[in-house]
CSV table of C-alpha atoms in Angstrom, one decimal:
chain,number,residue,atom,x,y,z
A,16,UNK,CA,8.0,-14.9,14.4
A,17,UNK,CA,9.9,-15.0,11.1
A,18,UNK,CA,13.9,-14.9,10.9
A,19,UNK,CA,16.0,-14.5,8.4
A,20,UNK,CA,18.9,-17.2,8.1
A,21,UNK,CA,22.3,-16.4,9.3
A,22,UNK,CA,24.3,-16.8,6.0
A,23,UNK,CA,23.1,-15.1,2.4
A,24,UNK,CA,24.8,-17.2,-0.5
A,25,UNK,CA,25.8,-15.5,-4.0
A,26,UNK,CA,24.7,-17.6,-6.6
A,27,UNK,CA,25.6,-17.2,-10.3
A,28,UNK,CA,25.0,-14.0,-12.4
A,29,UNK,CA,24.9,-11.5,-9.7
A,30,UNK,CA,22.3,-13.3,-7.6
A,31,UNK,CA,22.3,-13.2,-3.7
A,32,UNK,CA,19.8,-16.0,-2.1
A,33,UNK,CA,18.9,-17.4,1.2
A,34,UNK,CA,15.9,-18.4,3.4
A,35,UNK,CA,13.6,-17.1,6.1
A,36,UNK,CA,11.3,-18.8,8.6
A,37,UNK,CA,7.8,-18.3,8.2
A,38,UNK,CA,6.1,-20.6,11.0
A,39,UNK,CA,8.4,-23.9,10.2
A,40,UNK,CA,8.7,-23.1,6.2
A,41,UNK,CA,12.4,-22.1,5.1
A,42,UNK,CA,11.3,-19.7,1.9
A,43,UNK,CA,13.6,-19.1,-0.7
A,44,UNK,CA,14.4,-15.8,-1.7
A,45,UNK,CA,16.7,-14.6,-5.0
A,46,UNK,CA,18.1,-10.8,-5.1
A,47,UNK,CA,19.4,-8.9,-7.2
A,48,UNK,CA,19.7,-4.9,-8.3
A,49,UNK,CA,19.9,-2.5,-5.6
A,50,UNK,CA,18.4,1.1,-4.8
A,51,UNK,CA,14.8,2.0,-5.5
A,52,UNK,CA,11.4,0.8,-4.2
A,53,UNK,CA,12.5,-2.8,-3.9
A,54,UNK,CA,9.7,-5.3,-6.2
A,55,UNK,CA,9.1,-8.6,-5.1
A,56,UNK,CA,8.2,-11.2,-7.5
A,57,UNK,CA,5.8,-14.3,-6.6
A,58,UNK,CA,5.4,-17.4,-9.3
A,59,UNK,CA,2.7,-19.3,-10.4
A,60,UNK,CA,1.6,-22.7,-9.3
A,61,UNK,CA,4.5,-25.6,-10.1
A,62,UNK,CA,7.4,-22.6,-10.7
A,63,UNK,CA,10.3,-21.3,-9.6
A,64,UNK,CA,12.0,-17.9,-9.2
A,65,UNK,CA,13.3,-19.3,-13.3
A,66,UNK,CA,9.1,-18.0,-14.1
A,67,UNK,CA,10.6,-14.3,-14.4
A,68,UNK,CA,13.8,-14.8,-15.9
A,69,UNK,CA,12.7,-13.0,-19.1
A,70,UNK,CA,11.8,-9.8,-17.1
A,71,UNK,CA,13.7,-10.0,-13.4
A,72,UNK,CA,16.7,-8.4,-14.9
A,73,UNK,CA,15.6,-5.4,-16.7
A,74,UNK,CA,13.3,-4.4,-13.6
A,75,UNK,CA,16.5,-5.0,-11.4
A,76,UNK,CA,18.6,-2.2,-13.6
A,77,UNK,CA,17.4,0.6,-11.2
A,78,UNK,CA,16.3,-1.4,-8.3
A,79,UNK,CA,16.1,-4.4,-6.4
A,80,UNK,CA,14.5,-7.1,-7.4
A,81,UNK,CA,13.8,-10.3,-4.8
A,82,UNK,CA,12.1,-13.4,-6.0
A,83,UNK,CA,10.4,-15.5,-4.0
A,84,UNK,CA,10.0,-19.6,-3.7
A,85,UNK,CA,6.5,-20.8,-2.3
A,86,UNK,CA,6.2,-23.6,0.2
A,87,UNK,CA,6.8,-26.7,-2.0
A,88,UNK,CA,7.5,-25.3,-5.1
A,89,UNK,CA,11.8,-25.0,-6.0
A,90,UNK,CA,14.4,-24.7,-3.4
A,91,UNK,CA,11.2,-24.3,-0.9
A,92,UNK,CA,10.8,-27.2,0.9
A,93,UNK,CA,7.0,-28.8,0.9
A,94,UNK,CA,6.9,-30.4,4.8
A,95,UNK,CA,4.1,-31.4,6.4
A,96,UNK,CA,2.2,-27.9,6.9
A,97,UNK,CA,-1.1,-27.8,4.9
A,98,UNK,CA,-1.6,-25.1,2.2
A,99,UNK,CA,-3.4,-22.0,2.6
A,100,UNK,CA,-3.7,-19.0,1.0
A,101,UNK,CA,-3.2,-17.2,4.2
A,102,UNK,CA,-0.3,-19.0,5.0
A,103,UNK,CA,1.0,-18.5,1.8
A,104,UNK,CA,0.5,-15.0,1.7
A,105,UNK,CA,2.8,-14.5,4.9
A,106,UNK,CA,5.5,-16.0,3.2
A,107,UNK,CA,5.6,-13.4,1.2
A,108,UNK,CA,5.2,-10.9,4.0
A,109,UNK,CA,7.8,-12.5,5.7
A,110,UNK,CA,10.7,-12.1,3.1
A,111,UNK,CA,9.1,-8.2,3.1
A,112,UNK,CA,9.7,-8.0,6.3
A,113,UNK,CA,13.2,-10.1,7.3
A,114,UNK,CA,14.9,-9.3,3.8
A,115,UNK,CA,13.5,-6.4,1.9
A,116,UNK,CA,13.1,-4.2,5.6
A,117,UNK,CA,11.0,-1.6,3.8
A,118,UNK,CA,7.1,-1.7,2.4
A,119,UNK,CA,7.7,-3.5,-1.6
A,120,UNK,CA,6.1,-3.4,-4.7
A,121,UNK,CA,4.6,-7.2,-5.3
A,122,UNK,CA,3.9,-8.8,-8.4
A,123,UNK,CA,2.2,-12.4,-8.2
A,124,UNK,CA,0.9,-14.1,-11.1
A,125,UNK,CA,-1.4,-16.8,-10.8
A,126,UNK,CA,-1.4,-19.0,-8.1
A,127,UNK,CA,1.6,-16.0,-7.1
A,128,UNK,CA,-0.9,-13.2,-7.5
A,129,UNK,CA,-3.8,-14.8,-5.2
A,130,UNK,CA,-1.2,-15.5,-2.7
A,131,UNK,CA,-0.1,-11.7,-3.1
A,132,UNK,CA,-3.7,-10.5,-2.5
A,133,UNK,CA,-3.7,-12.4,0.9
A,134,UNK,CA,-0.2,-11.2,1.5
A,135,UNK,CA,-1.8,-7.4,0.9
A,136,UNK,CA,-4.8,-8.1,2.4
A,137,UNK,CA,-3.2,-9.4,5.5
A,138,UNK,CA,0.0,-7.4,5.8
A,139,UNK,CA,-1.1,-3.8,4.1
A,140,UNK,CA,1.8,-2.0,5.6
A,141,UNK,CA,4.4,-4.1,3.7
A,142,UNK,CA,2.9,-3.4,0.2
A,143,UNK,CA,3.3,-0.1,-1.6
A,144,UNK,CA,1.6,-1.3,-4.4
A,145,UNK,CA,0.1,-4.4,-5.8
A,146,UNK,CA,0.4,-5.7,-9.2
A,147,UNK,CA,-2.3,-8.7,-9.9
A,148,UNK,CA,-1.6,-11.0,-13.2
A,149,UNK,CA,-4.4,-13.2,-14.0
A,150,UNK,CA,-5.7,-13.5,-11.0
A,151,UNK,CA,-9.5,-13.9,-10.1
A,152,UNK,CA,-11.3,-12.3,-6.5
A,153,UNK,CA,-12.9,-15.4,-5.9
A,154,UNK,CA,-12.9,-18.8,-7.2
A,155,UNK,CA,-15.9,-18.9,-9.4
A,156,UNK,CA,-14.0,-16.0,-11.6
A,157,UNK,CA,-12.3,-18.6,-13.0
A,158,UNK,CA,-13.9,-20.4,-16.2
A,159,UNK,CA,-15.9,-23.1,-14.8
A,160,UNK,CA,-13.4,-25.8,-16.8
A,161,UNK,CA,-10.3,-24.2,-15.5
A,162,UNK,CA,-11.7,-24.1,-11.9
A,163,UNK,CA,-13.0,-27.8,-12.1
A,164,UNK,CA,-9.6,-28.7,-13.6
A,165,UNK,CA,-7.5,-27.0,-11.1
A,166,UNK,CA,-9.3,-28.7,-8.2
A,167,UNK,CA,-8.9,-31.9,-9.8
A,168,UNK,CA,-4.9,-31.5,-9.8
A,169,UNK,CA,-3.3,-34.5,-8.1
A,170,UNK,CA,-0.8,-37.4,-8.1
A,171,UNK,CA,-2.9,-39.2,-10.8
A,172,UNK,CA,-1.2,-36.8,-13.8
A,173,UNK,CA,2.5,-37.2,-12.3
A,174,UNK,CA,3.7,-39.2,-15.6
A,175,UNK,CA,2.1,-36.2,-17.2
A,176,UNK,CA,4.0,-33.8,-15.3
A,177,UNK,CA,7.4,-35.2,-15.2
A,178,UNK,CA,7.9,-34.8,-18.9
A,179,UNK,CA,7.4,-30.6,-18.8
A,180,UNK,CA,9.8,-27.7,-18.6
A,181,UNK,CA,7.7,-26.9,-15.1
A,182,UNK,CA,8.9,-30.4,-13.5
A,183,UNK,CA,12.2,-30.0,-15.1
A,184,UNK,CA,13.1,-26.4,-13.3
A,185,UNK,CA,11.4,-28.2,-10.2
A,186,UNK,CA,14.2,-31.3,-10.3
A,187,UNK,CA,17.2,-29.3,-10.9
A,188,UNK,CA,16.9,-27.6,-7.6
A,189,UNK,CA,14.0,-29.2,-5.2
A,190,UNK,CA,15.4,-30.3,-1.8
A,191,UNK,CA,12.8,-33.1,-1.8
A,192,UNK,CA,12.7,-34.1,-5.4
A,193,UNK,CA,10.1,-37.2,-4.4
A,194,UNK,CA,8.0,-34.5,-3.0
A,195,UNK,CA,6.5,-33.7,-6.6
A,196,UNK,CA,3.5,-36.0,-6.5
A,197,UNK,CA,2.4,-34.8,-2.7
A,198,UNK,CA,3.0,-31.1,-4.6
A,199,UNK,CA,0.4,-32.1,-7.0
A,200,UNK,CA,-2.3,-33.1,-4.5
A,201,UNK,CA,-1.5,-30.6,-1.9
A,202,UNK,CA,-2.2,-27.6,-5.0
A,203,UNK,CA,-5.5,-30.1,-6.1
A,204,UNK,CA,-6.6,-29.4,-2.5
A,205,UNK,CA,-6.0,-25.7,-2.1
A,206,UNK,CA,-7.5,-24.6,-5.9
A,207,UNK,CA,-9.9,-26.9,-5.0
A,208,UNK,CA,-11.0,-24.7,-2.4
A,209,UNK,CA,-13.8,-22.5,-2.1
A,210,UNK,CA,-12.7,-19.1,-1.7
A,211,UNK,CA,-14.3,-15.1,-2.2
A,212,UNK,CA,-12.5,-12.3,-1.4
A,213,UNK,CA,-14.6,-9.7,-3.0
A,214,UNK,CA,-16.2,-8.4,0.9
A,215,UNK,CA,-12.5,-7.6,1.1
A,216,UNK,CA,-10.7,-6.3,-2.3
A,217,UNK,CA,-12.7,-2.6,-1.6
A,218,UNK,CA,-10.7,-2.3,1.1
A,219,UNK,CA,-7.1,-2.6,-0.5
A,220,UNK,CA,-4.7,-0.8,0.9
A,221,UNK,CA,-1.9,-0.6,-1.8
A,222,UNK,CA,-2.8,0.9,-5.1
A,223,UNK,CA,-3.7,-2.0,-7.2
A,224,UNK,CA,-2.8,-2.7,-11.0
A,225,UNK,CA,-5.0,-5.6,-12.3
A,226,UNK,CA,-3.4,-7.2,-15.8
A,227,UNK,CA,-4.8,-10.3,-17.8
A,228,UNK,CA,-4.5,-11.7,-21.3
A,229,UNK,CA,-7.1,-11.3,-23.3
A,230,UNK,CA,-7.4,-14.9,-24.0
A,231,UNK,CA,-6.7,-15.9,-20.4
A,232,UNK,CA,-8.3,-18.2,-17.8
A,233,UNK,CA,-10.1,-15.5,-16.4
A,234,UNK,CA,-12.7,-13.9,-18.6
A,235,UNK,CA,-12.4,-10.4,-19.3
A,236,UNK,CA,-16.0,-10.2,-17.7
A,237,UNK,CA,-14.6,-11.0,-14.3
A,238,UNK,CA,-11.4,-8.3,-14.8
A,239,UNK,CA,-14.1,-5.8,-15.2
A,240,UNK,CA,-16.1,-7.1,-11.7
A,241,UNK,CA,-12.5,-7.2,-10.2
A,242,UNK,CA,-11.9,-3.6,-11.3
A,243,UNK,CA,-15.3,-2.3,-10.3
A,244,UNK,CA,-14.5,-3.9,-6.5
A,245,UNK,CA,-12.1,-1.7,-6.8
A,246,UNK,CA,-14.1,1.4,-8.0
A,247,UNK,CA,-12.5,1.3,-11.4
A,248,UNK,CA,-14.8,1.3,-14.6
A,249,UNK,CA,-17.8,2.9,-12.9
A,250,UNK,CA,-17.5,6.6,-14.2
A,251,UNK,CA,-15.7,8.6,-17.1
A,252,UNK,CA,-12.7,9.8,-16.0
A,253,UNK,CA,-12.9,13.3,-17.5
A,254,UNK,CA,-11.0,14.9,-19.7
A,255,UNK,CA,-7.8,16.0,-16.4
A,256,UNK,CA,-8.3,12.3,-15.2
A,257,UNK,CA,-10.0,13.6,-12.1
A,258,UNK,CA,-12.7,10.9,-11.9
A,259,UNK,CA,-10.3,8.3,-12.7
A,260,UNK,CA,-9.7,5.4,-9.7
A,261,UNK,CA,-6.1,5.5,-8.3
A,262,UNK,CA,-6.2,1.3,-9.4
A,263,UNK,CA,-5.9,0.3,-13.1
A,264,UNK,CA,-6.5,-2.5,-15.1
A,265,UNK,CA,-4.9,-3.6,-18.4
A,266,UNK,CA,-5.8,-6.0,-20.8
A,267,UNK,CA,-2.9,-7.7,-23.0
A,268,UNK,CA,-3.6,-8.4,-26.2
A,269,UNK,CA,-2.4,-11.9,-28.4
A,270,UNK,CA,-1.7,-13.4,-24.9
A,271,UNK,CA,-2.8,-16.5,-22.7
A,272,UNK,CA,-2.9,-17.1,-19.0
A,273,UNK,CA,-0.2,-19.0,-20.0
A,274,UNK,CA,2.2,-16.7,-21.6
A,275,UNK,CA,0.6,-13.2,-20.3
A,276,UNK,CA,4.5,-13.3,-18.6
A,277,UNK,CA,6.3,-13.3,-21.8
A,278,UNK,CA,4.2,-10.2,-23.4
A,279,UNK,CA,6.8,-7.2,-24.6
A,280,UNK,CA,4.0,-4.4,-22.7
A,281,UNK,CA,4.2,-6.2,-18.9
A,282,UNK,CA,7.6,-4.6,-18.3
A,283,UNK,CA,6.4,-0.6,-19.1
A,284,UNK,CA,3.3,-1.1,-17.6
A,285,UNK,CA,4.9,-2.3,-13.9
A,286,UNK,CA,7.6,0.1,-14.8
A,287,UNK,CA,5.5,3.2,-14.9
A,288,UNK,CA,2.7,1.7,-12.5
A,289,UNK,CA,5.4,1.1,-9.6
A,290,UNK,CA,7.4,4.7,-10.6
């Protein structure tokens, strides 16, 4: 069962936070905007809510916006509860559920947008619709290097780690700040992981919007695959759009995996996709 905590605090710039339960985590939530289908944002591996403060306030003009802290990672305490995707995913579902009240729009990028598929695959009647940013179906969608490297993530690079922006924004606010380098192996261990959801992707509930960079860590190849799971790219669409899927896939040009956040077309295309 998941509570929400008894006190919401308002934090600089507008900003009301707090926590919820989801079995023994306290996950940190952020919102701010108010009216319209309420969007929930998820960060990537190593970030904080601070991953979307380039685009969390223009979406929050004409709606709410609520941000969301994974186990470990910024004011979200690690503790001593494995990983999982799974579990991960109804974290999400739980601030859906004990702080939004009403099905959301959810955006995950990342190691945000794999734990957004779970969330969607697990809890379809608390997504409206889904909006995937570089995220793979299964593990081998990666690029072989990228999945070997993520699986090799541990305490070993900690020197390496503590001198980026991503440690930094981790520091300033981290209940645990000594709980970095069990971060680092406890993310080594779950990317490290085998995992395939294609079986389940047809199935998708929420209408799905799938975007990547075109120079990201998933190959354009495996955007396609994704997209076909999902009955996209199979047919013409016709000249009225009749034989196009109800999901969509974009492809952004001059971007990375690791910048595909900062491109100037994310915020129309989640704008009109989530209208």
């Amino acid at each position: 069962m998941t509570t929400t905590d008894d006190e919401t605090t308002a934090v600089p710039g507008g900003l009301e936070s707090g926590s919820v339960d989801a079995a023994g985590v306290q996950v940190h939530w952020e919102s701010r905007g108010t009216g319209g289908t309420p969007l929930v944002l998820v960060h990537g591996g190593f970030g904080t809510t601070a991953m979307f403060a380039g685009t969390a306030p223009g979406w929050a003009a004409d709606r709410r916006v609520v941000s969301v802290e994974l186990q470990g990672h910024g004011h979200t305490a690690l503790g001593t509860a494995p990983l999982s995707f799974d579990a991960l995913g109804d974290q999400v579902a739980a601030v859906v559920r004990e702080v939004v009240r009403q099905p959301a729009d959810v955006l995950g990028y990342s190691l945000g947008g794999l734990t957004s598929l779970r969330t969607a695959l697990l809890h379809p009647g608390l997504v409206r619709r889904l909006v995937l940013v570089a995220v793979p179906c299964r593990r081998t969608g990666w690029y072989p290097e990228i999945a070997e490297g993520m699986g090799g993530v541990s305490r070993a690079a900690f020197e390496m780690m503590r001198r980026t922006p991503l440690y930094d924004a981790y520091a300033a606010v981290a209940p645990v700040v000594d709980d970095f380098p069990r971060l680092m192996d406890a993310l080594g261990v779950l990317l490290g992981s085998d995992y395939d959801w294609t079986a389940e992707v047809a199935d998708l509930v929420p209408d799905t919007l799938l975007v990547y960079a075109d120079g990201d860590s998933v190959p354009v190849t495996h955007a396609a695959e994704f997209f076909g799971l999902l009955g996209g790219g199979l047919r013409d669409g016709g000249w009225d759009g009749s034989g196009r899927p109800r999901h969509r896939l974009a492809v952004l040009p001059g971007r990375t995996h690791h910048d595909v956040l900062d491109s100037p077309a994310l915020p129309p295309l989640v704008r009109e996709f989530t209208a």
